[in-house]
Amino acid sequence: MLMMQEITADIVQATIRPREADTYKGDYGHVLTVGGNQNYGGAIIMSTMAAVYGGAGLVTAATDPSNFTSLHAQLPEAMVVDDTDVAELTKLIPTMNVIVVGPGLGTDQQAQTILETVFDLVLPKQILIIDGSAIDLVAAQKMTLPDTHIIFTPHVIEWQRLTGIAPDDQTPEKNQAAQQKLHANVVLKKHRTEVYMQDQIWQNTVGGPALATGGSGDTLTGVIAAFVAQFENKQKALLSAVYTHSKISDQLAENAYVTLPTMISHALPSFMAQMAKKTPEDRIGF
Amino acid sequence: MLMMQEITADIVQATIRPREADTYKGDYGHVLTVGGNQNYGGAIIMSTMAAVYGGAGLVTAATDPSNFTSLHAQLPEAMVVDDTDVAELTKLIPTMNVIVVGPGLGTDQQAQTILETVFDLVLPKQILIIDGSAIDLVAAQKMTLPDTHIIFTPHVIEWQRLTGIAPDDQTPEKNQAAQQKLHANVVLKKHRTEVYMQDQIWQNTVGGPALATGGSGDTLTGVIAAFVAQFENKQKALLSAVYTHSKISDQLAENAYVTLPTMISHALPSFMAQMAKKTPEDRIGF
Amino acid sequence: MLMMQEITADIVQATIRPREADTYKGDYGHVLTVGGNQNYGGAIIMSTMAAVYGGAGLVTAATDPSNFTSLHAQLPEAMVVDDTDVAELTKLIPTMNVIVVGPGLGTDQQAQTILETVFDLVLPKQILIIDGSAIDLVAAQKMTLPDTHIIFTPHVIEWQRLTGIAPDDQTPEKNQAAQQKLHANVVLKKHRTEVYMQDQIWQNTVGGPALATGGSGDTLTGVIAAFVAQFENKQKALLSAVYTHSKISDQLAENAYVTLPTMISHALPSFMAQMAKKTPEDRIGF
Amino acid sequence: MLMMQEITADIVQATIRPREADTYKGDYGHVLTVGGNQNYGGAIIMSTMAAVYGGAGLVTAATDPSNFTSLHAQLPEAMVVDDTDVAELTKLIPTMNVIVVGPGLGTDQQAQTILETVFDLVLPKQILIIDGSAIDLVAAQKMTLPDTHIIFTPHVIEWQRLTGIAPDDQTPEKNQAAQQKLHANVVLKKHRTEVYMQDQIWQNTVGGPALATGGSGDTLTGVIAAFVAQFENKQKALLSAVYTHSKISDQLAENAYVTLPTMISHALPSFMAQMAKKTPEDRIGF
């Protein structure tokens, strides 16, 4: 059986370090979130909010224009762009560090066109997080993946659609084989979320059923985007994002039967400040 | 005289138990709220917010598109759909566990058409909560009720419209007879709200005049929907929702002359966490 | 010189009493706020918010439809209606207890038409609060006042426009003479706001320069509306509203250099709960 | 080498003094913020929010109408106007004390037209804060600056565009020479922000990398606008705004890894209240 390593607090504490004094928003990356059709606008808001509160230097949401107002009403910190405006995306995407595609995107023809545009424009040096309906589209349309750093964030059913592995057959061995065939990192969302990357398999040690509410996955994409945008070690950044999202929920769950996406995003800055204050000695005792 | 049982905290504590660790949003039900015309959009927002904060796994609001932005501006956790889009509702309604119809729906021709669509599409296995203007429409148009699990949530005047029983004549006997003729559960909202179901009559023991403000009833529908969606015992879930809505108001009223709907919804996660922590011993001493 | 009485806490404590247990939103009045054009939509939001948080049973905002979404995004508790829809206002206004007209209404032709509609439809038994641009319109167009209970809420310049009395000449004697000619109650907003009603003159004893920020006056109209809608003694309700608005600002100003309208409205429920807990003995020692 | 003076707390404490009791919103200035196109609406919301929470008496945002709703949804305290409506701006601008132009304005043809309109209409007695894309437009189009009191707020790249001085060459001497040629005050944003005015050079002593997030600069423009609008000594007001913006971030950063613009704006009233309570003795010990 394959060895799974545990994602624990010390990885997060080693990743979220105090920022250097003489740094600027440009040092913390520009994240583009793509998604949110006329029915699922909330999903792209939640992903974008997590990217902003998670510390990305700049965040732009490419979404259906019907979502511009609701996004800005609670998140003036983000910029917006029409996700069907190919000319604009063509200018914008090369300037990004990290792109999230999928939250609330839907699976209709327009969604597919948008996804194809992103796949066409993404650059090899960028990180592309593929979530939700974008995973379904990749699976259903057998789309060719672009040549870039990809992170898939499926739940077990989406993973089945993508790989053909039924939930009960999703063993570490089979998952790893599928992940390596995809040439991508995979965050397989479940009770104890698993992260497959290169030749490593990691398992989350925190998180609970207070996260069992719509939007938790959208929020996770934003946290991952912010972390890989701003932290040097991309693997640890990814693992830290998975842990942080769940650990905040656990902390809030002391006083909340469900931990809603907006609650988790709003708690990101203080959780990250806590982590940044830890010294190596603290970490041992954590 | 009929025996009325008291709705007390122990029912709530036995209902709101810690969630099983290995559970997902799908385990906590999908709620559809239907209502909110161009003038009463706030009502559907308040109902939907209560369903989200009350712990339903997924929540979709079917409403006038003019309400999409205001809803998402404060509640990205919910999805939206045009409540006049019959094709969309035809796809959506069969996937639901619980449907609320009525908050802010109005009583014009379009409202009636929407209500008829819901009645046509609802399935026998689902739970349908009929509130506010939907009750008025059922009464005024003598609409045939669909074959499903129905919960009416009238105040005393709406109950009069539905049954012909004048407020002063609304005795437990007459109310129960009317309820049984309707083959429905009835939450009769008043100072001490009464719940009629099967051969039982229950009376709430909490709640006060801080709830005497527009939207309290809309919020109650969302709490009921979330509770019957996620808890196994549907009768106890209904009673617990009635109690929880009032008890939160009583707690907030210590420091609030009126307890507005948004205040109550925002307090749901912490109240439910409190309840879930109670042990059987605590319950006795409550 | 005329005798001015002081508005002190004991009036407020005698007015804001614990609500009777067996009461309903209908017992606390329905307030209509009228105003908010395409540029000044914030004003009607602030007035409406104060009416909701101040405890009115139901609140409807008649405003430019471009303000519906921003209002509902922060205040789902209120209903909305197009303030140019005469048919709708004709149905709605007779059902109201208190009407506020003026916040953000503007002074153009459309504003005047709306104001005339309100004046035409208001009933003798209702209370009409005339504020801001509505005062300017009454003065500039020499409009005939309707036969109802009127409360004007001018600042000193608006009062000059309405009466011709220059600020430096605004003595209690002249103000009272003007007020009696108007057959209206007058809240003359200034450092120590004065209230003229019948043969009484009252002067506020609280409030400070933290209120010197746009929207304070709009908020005051909502507090007055909520208080005269829900409390029996209309004179004491008016005085209590003036005091409450200022006193909340004073309390918040301990920790806020400016006390913004939304801060004051959000503090209304807790301030009112404080007041309702006071016993007669407390009042003496206040 | 030129002497740089330090911006320290005592300047802020001498500037933010308790307000005189008998003062009105008119005494604290009317600020106009101009900017926010269809993609960057958040920027003008953040600038406007800072002006409101920073204590300006009245604040109006001239922006693309697509931003009206999102602005009012979180900031009913501000008024709005279409920034392409020249007739309206022609009436409005002469009534202002302070104008901010640039946040989210963009650099397209429409942006340039708006900027030209502002330059045409601004009066010599007013204060004009030129930020962000407005700086880029001035540089790229070699626009003639209007005859008024100008404050530029460039970051180092914008300063390079405006003056031709490469970041590594931006010495106090060269910066001062460029600033004097511009006949303007310059807030050069960097790790330790420098303020050039007349023959003085000041350097900020607070602020950190928690500010390295999109919108920090927009927020700063609003704080500056509010401060120069309400405080008598314009130079100290400017220095105090720079310090206050950074110091609030430092205080929040104790518990926040990033300090988002909305967090900083919401903290302005309490920070300013703290400062206003300081006595001269406190200041020495600060």
Short mmCIF file of N, CA, C and O in Angstrom, two decimals, chain A residues 170-234:
data_model
loop_
_atom_site.label_atom_id
_atom_site.label_comp_id
_atom_site.label_asym_id
_atom_site.label_seq_id
_atom_site.Cartn_x
_atom_site.Cartn_y
_atom_site.Cartn_z
N GLN A 170 -11.79 4.06 -5.35
CA GLN A 170 -10.80 5.13 -5.36
C GLN A 170 -9.74 4.88 -4.30
O GLN A 170 -9.66 5.58 -3.29
N THR A 171 -8.88 3.92 -4.54
CA THR A 171 -7.76 3.65 -3.65
C THR A 171 -6.62 4.60 -3.98
O THR A 171 -6.53 5.13 -5.09
N PRO A 172 -5.71 4.82 -3.03
CA PRO A 172 -4.54 5.65 -3.30
C PRO A 172 -3.80 5.21 -4.55
O PRO A 172 -3.36 6.05 -5.33
N GLU A 173 -3.67 3.91 -4.75
CA GLU A 173 -2.94 3.41 -5.91
C GLU A 173 -3.62 3.85 -7.21
O GLU A 173 -2.98 4.41 -8.11
N LYS A 174 -4.91 3.58 -7.30
CA LYS A 174 -5.62 3.93 -8.52
C LYS A 174 -5.68 5.44 -8.72
O LYS A 174 -5.55 5.94 -9.84
N ASN A 175 -5.90 6.15 -7.62
CA ASN A 175 -5.96 7.61 -7.73
C ASN A 175 -4.62 8.17 -8.22
O ASN A 175 -4.58 9.06 -9.07
N GLN A 176 -3.55 7.62 -7.66
CA GLN A 176 -2.23 8.12 -8.06
C GLN A 176 -1.94 7.81 -9.53
O GLN A 176 -1.40 8.65 -10.25
N ALA A 177 -2.32 6.63 -9.94
CA ALA A 177 -2.10 6.28 -11.35
C ALA A 177 -2.87 7.24 -12.26
O ALA A 177 -2.33 7.74 -13.27
N ALA A 178 -4.10 7.53 -11.90
CA ALA A 178 -4.92 8.44 -12.70
C ALA A 178 -4.34 9.84 -12.70
O ALA A 178 -4.29 10.53 -13.73
N GLN A 179 -3.90 10.27 -11.53
CA GLN A 179 -3.32 11.62 -11.40
C GLN A 179 -2.06 11.75 -12.25
O GLN A 179 -1.85 12.77 -12.92
N GLN A 180 -1.26 10.72 -12.27
CA GLN A 180 0.00 10.82 -13.03
C GLN A 180 -0.28 10.81 -14.52
O GLN A 180 0.41 11.46 -15.29
N LYS A 181 -1.34 10.10 -14.90
CA LYS A 181 -1.73 10.11 -16.30
C LYS A 181 -2.21 11.51 -16.71
O LYS A 181 -2.00 11.94 -17.86
N LEU A 182 -2.85 12.21 -15.77
CA LEU A 182 -3.35 13.57 -16.05
C LEU A 182 -2.22 14.61 -16.05
O LEU A 182 -2.43 15.75 -16.45
N HIS A 183 -1.05 14.23 -15.54
CA HIS A 183 0.04 15.21 -15.34
C HIS A 183 -0.45 16.43 -14.57
O HIS A 183 -0.21 17.57 -14.96
N ALA A 184 -1.18 16.17 -13.51
CA ALA A 184 -1.76 17.28 -12.74
C ALA A 184 -1.70 16.95 -11.26
O ALA A 184 -1.56 15.79 -10.87
N ASN A 185 -1.82 17.97 -10.43
CA ASN A 185 -2.02 17.75 -9.01
C ASN A 185 -3.51 17.56 -8.77
O ASN A 185 -4.33 18.19 -9.45
N VAL A 186 -3.84 16.74 -7.81
CA VAL A 186 -5.25 16.48 -7.55
C VAL A 186 -5.55 16.64 -6.07
O VAL A 186 -4.87 16.05 -5.23
N VAL A 187 -6.55 17.46 -5.77
CA VAL A 187 -7.07 17.58 -4.42
C VAL A 187 -8.40 16.83 -4.43
O VAL A 187 -9.39 17.32 -4.97
N LEU A 188 -8.40 15.65 -3.88
CA LEU A 188 -9.60 14.81 -3.90
C LEU A 188 -10.38 15.08 -2.61
O LEU A 188 -9.99 14.65 -1.52
N LYS A 189 -11.50 15.81 -2.75
CA LYS A 189 -12.23 16.29 -1.57
C LYS A 189 -13.11 15.19 -0.98
O LYS A 189 -13.93 14.61 -1.68
N LYS A 190 -12.90 14.91 0.26
CA LYS A 190 -13.69 13.90 0.98
C LYS A 190 -13.50 14.16 2.47
O LYS A 190 -12.89 15.17 2.86
N HIS A 191 -14.02 13.25 3.29
CA HIS A 191 -13.93 13.48 4.74
C HIS A 191 -12.49 13.82 5.15
O HIS A 191 -12.25 14.79 5.86
N ARG A 192 -11.54 13.00 4.69
CA ARG A 192 -10.13 13.35 4.92
C ARG A 192 -9.52 13.54 3.53
O ARG A 192 -9.05 12.59 2.90
N THR A 193 -9.58 14.78 3.08
CA THR A 193 -9.17 15.13 1.73
C THR A 193 -7.76 14.63 1.43
O THR A 193 -6.86 14.73 2.26
N GLU A 194 -7.60 14.11 0.22
CA GLU A 194 -6.28 13.61 -0.20
C GLU A 194 -5.71 14.50 -1.30
O GLU A 194 -6.43 14.97 -2.17
N VAL A 195 -4.38 14.70 -1.23
CA VAL A 195 -3.70 15.51 -2.24
C VAL A 195 -2.66 14.64 -2.94
O VAL A 195 -1.77 14.08 -2.29
N TYR A 196 -2.84 14.53 -4.24
CA TYR A 196 -1.90 13.75 -5.04
C TYR A 196 -1.03 14.71 -5.83
O TYR A 196 -1.54 15.54 -6.59
N MET A 197 0.29 14.61 -5.65
CA MET A 197 1.17 15.44 -6.48
C MET A 197 2.49 14.70 -6.66
O MET A 197 3.00 14.10 -5.76
N GLN A 198 2.99 14.81 -7.90
CA GLN A 198 4.21 14.07 -8.24
C GLN A 198 4.15 12.67 -7.67
O GLN A 198 3.17 11.96 -7.88
N ASP A 199 5.13 12.31 -6.89
CA ASP A 199 5.12 10.95 -6.34
C ASP A 199 4.69 10.93 -4.87
O ASP A 199 4.97 9.98 -4.15
N GLN A 200 4.03 12.00 -4.46
CA GLN A 200 3.60 12.06 -3.06
C GLN A 200 2.08 11.99 -2.94
O GLN A 200 1.36 12.48 -3.78
N ILE A 201 1.66 11.41 -1.83
CA ILE A 201 0.24 11.44 -1.48
C ILE A 201 0.11 11.98 -0.06
O ILE A 201 0.79 11.49 0.85
N TRP A 202 -0.73 12.95 0.08
CA TRP A 202 -0.93 13.58 1.38
C TRP A 202 -2.39 13.45 1.79
O TRP A 202 -3.28 13.48 0.96
N GLN A 203 -2.60 13.35 3.09
CA GLN A 203 -3.96 13.28 3.59
C GLN A 203 -4.18 14.35 4.65
O GLN A 203 -3.37 14.52 5.56
N ASN A 204 -5.30 15.04 4.53
CA ASN A 204 -5.62 16.08 5.50
C ASN A 204 -5.98 15.45 6.85
O ASN A 204 -6.49 14.34 6.90
N THR A 205 -5.68 16.17 7.91
CA THR A 205 -5.93 15.62 9.26
C THR A 205 -7.01 16.39 9.99
O THR A 205 -7.31 16.08 11.15
N VAL A 206 -7.54 17.41 9.36
CA VAL A 206 -8.56 18.24 10.03
C VAL A 206 -9.76 18.42 9.10
O VAL A 206 -9.78 17.94 7.98
N GLY A 207 -10.76 19.13 9.60
CA GLY A 207 -11.99 19.34 8.82
C GLY A 207 -13.10 18.45 9.32
O GLY A 207 -12.84 17.34 9.79
N GLY A 208 -14.33 18.94 9.24
CA GLY A 208 -15.44 18.14 9.75
C GLY A 208 -16.73 18.46 9.01
O GLY A 208 -16.72 19.20 8.02
N PRO A 209 -17.82 17.93 9.50
CA PRO A 209 -19.09 18.01 8.77
C PRO A 209 -19.72 19.40 8.82
O PRO A 209 -20.73 19.61 8.14
N ALA A 210 -19.16 20.34 9.57
CA ALA A 210 -19.67 21.72 9.52
C ALA A 210 -19.39 22.33 8.15
O ALA A 210 -19.98 23.34 7.77
N LEU A 211 -18.48 21.69 7.41
CA LEU A 211 -18.19 22.13 6.04
C LEU A 211 -19.19 21.58 5.01
O LEU A 211 -19.10 21.91 3.82
N ALA A 212 -20.11 20.73 5.47
CA ALA A 212 -21.03 20.09 4.53
C ALA A 212 -22.14 21.06 4.15
O ALA A 212 -23.30 20.91 4.54
N THR A 213 -21.78 22.07 3.37
CA THR A 213 -22.72 23.12 2.99
C THR A 213 -22.27 23.71 1.66
O THR A 213 -21.07 23.73 1.37
N GLY A 214 -23.20 24.12 0.86
CA GLY A 214 -22.89 24.60 -0.49
C GLY A 214 -21.91 25.75 -0.50
O GLY A 214 -22.10 26.74 0.21
N GLY A 215 -20.86 25.62 -1.29
CA GLY A 215 -19.90 26.70 -1.42
C GLY A 215 -18.57 26.42 -0.76
O GLY A 215 -17.60 27.14 -0.99
N SER A 216 -18.50 25.37 0.07
CA SER A 216 -17.23 25.06 0.72
C SER A 216 -16.13 24.80 -0.31
O SER A 216 -15.00 25.25 -0.15
N GLY A 217 -16.48 24.08 -1.36
CA GLY A 217 -15.49 23.79 -2.40
C GLY A 217 -15.08 25.04 -3.16
O GLY A 217 -13.90 25.21 -3.51
N ASP A 218 -16.02 25.93 -3.42
CA ASP A 218 -15.68 27.18 -4.11
C ASP A 218 -14.69 27.98 -3.28
O ASP A 218 -13.73 28.56 -3.80
N THR A 219 -14.94 28.01 -1.97
CA THR A 219 -14.07 28.76 -1.08
C THR A 219 -12.67 28.15 -1.08
O THR A 219 -11.66 28.87 -1.12
N LEU A 220 -12.60 26.83 -1.06
CA LEU A 220 -11.29 26.16 -1.08
C LEU A 220 -10.48 26.58 -2.31
O LEU A 220 -9.27 26.82 -2.20
N THR A 221 -11.12 26.70 -3.47
CA THR A 221 -10.36 27.10 -4.66
C THR A 221 -9.70 28.47 -4.47
O THR A 221 -8.58 28.69 -4.92
N GLY A 222 -10.41 29.37 -3.81
CA GLY A 222 -9.87 30.71 -3.59
C GLY A 222 -8.70 30.69 -2.62
O GLY A 222 -7.71 31.43 -2.80
N VAL A 223 -8.80 29.86 -1.59
CA VAL A 223 -7.69 29.76 -0.63
C VAL A 223 -6.47 29.17 -1.33
O VAL A 223 -5.35 29.68 -1.18
N ILE A 224 -6.68 28.11 -2.10
CA ILE A 224 -5.55 27.52 -2.83
C ILE A 224 -4.91 28.57 -3.75
O ILE A 224 -3.68 28.73 -3.78
N ALA A 225 -5.74 29.27 -4.49
CA ALA A 225 -5.22 30.27 -5.43
C ALA A 225 -4.38 31.32 -4.71
O ALA A 225 -3.28 31.67 -5.14
N ALA A 226 -4.91 31.84 -3.61
CA ALA A 226 -4.17 32.87 -2.87
C ALA A 226 -2.83 32.33 -2.35
O ALA A 226 -1.82 33.02 -2.40
N PHE A 227 -2.85 31.10 -1.87
CA PHE A 227 -1.64 30.54 -1.25
C PHE A 227 -0.58 30.24 -2.32
O PHE A 227 0.60 30.55 -2.14
N VAL A 228 -0.99 29.61 -3.41
CA VAL A 228 0.04 29.31 -4.42
C VAL A 228 0.51 30.59 -5.11
O VAL A 228 1.60 30.64 -5.67
N ALA A 229 -0.34 31.63 -5.09
CA ALA A 229 0.08 32.91 -5.69
C ALA A 229 1.14 33.59 -4.85
O ALA A 229 2.05 34.22 -5.37
N GLN A 230 1.05 33.48 -3.54
CA GLN A 230 1.91 34.30 -2.68
C GLN A 230 3.06 33.56 -2.01
O GLN A 230 4.01 34.20 -1.55
N PHE A 231 2.97 32.25 -1.92
CA PHE A 231 4.05 31.53 -1.22
C PHE A 231 4.95 30.79 -2.21
O PHE A 231 4.48 30.24 -3.20
N GLU A 232 6.21 30.79 -1.89
CA GLU A 232 7.25 30.33 -2.81
C GLU A 232 7.13 28.84 -3.12
O GLU A 232 7.09 28.45 -4.29
N ASN A 233 7.07 28.06 -2.06
CA ASN A 233 7.01 26.61 -2.25
C ASN A 233 5.58 26.22 -2.60
O ASN A 233 4.70 26.18 -1.74
N LYS A 234 5.35 25.93 -3.87
CA LYS A 234 3.98 25.74 -4.35
C LYS A 234 3.35 24.49 -3.76
O LYS A 234 2.14 24.45 -3.53
#
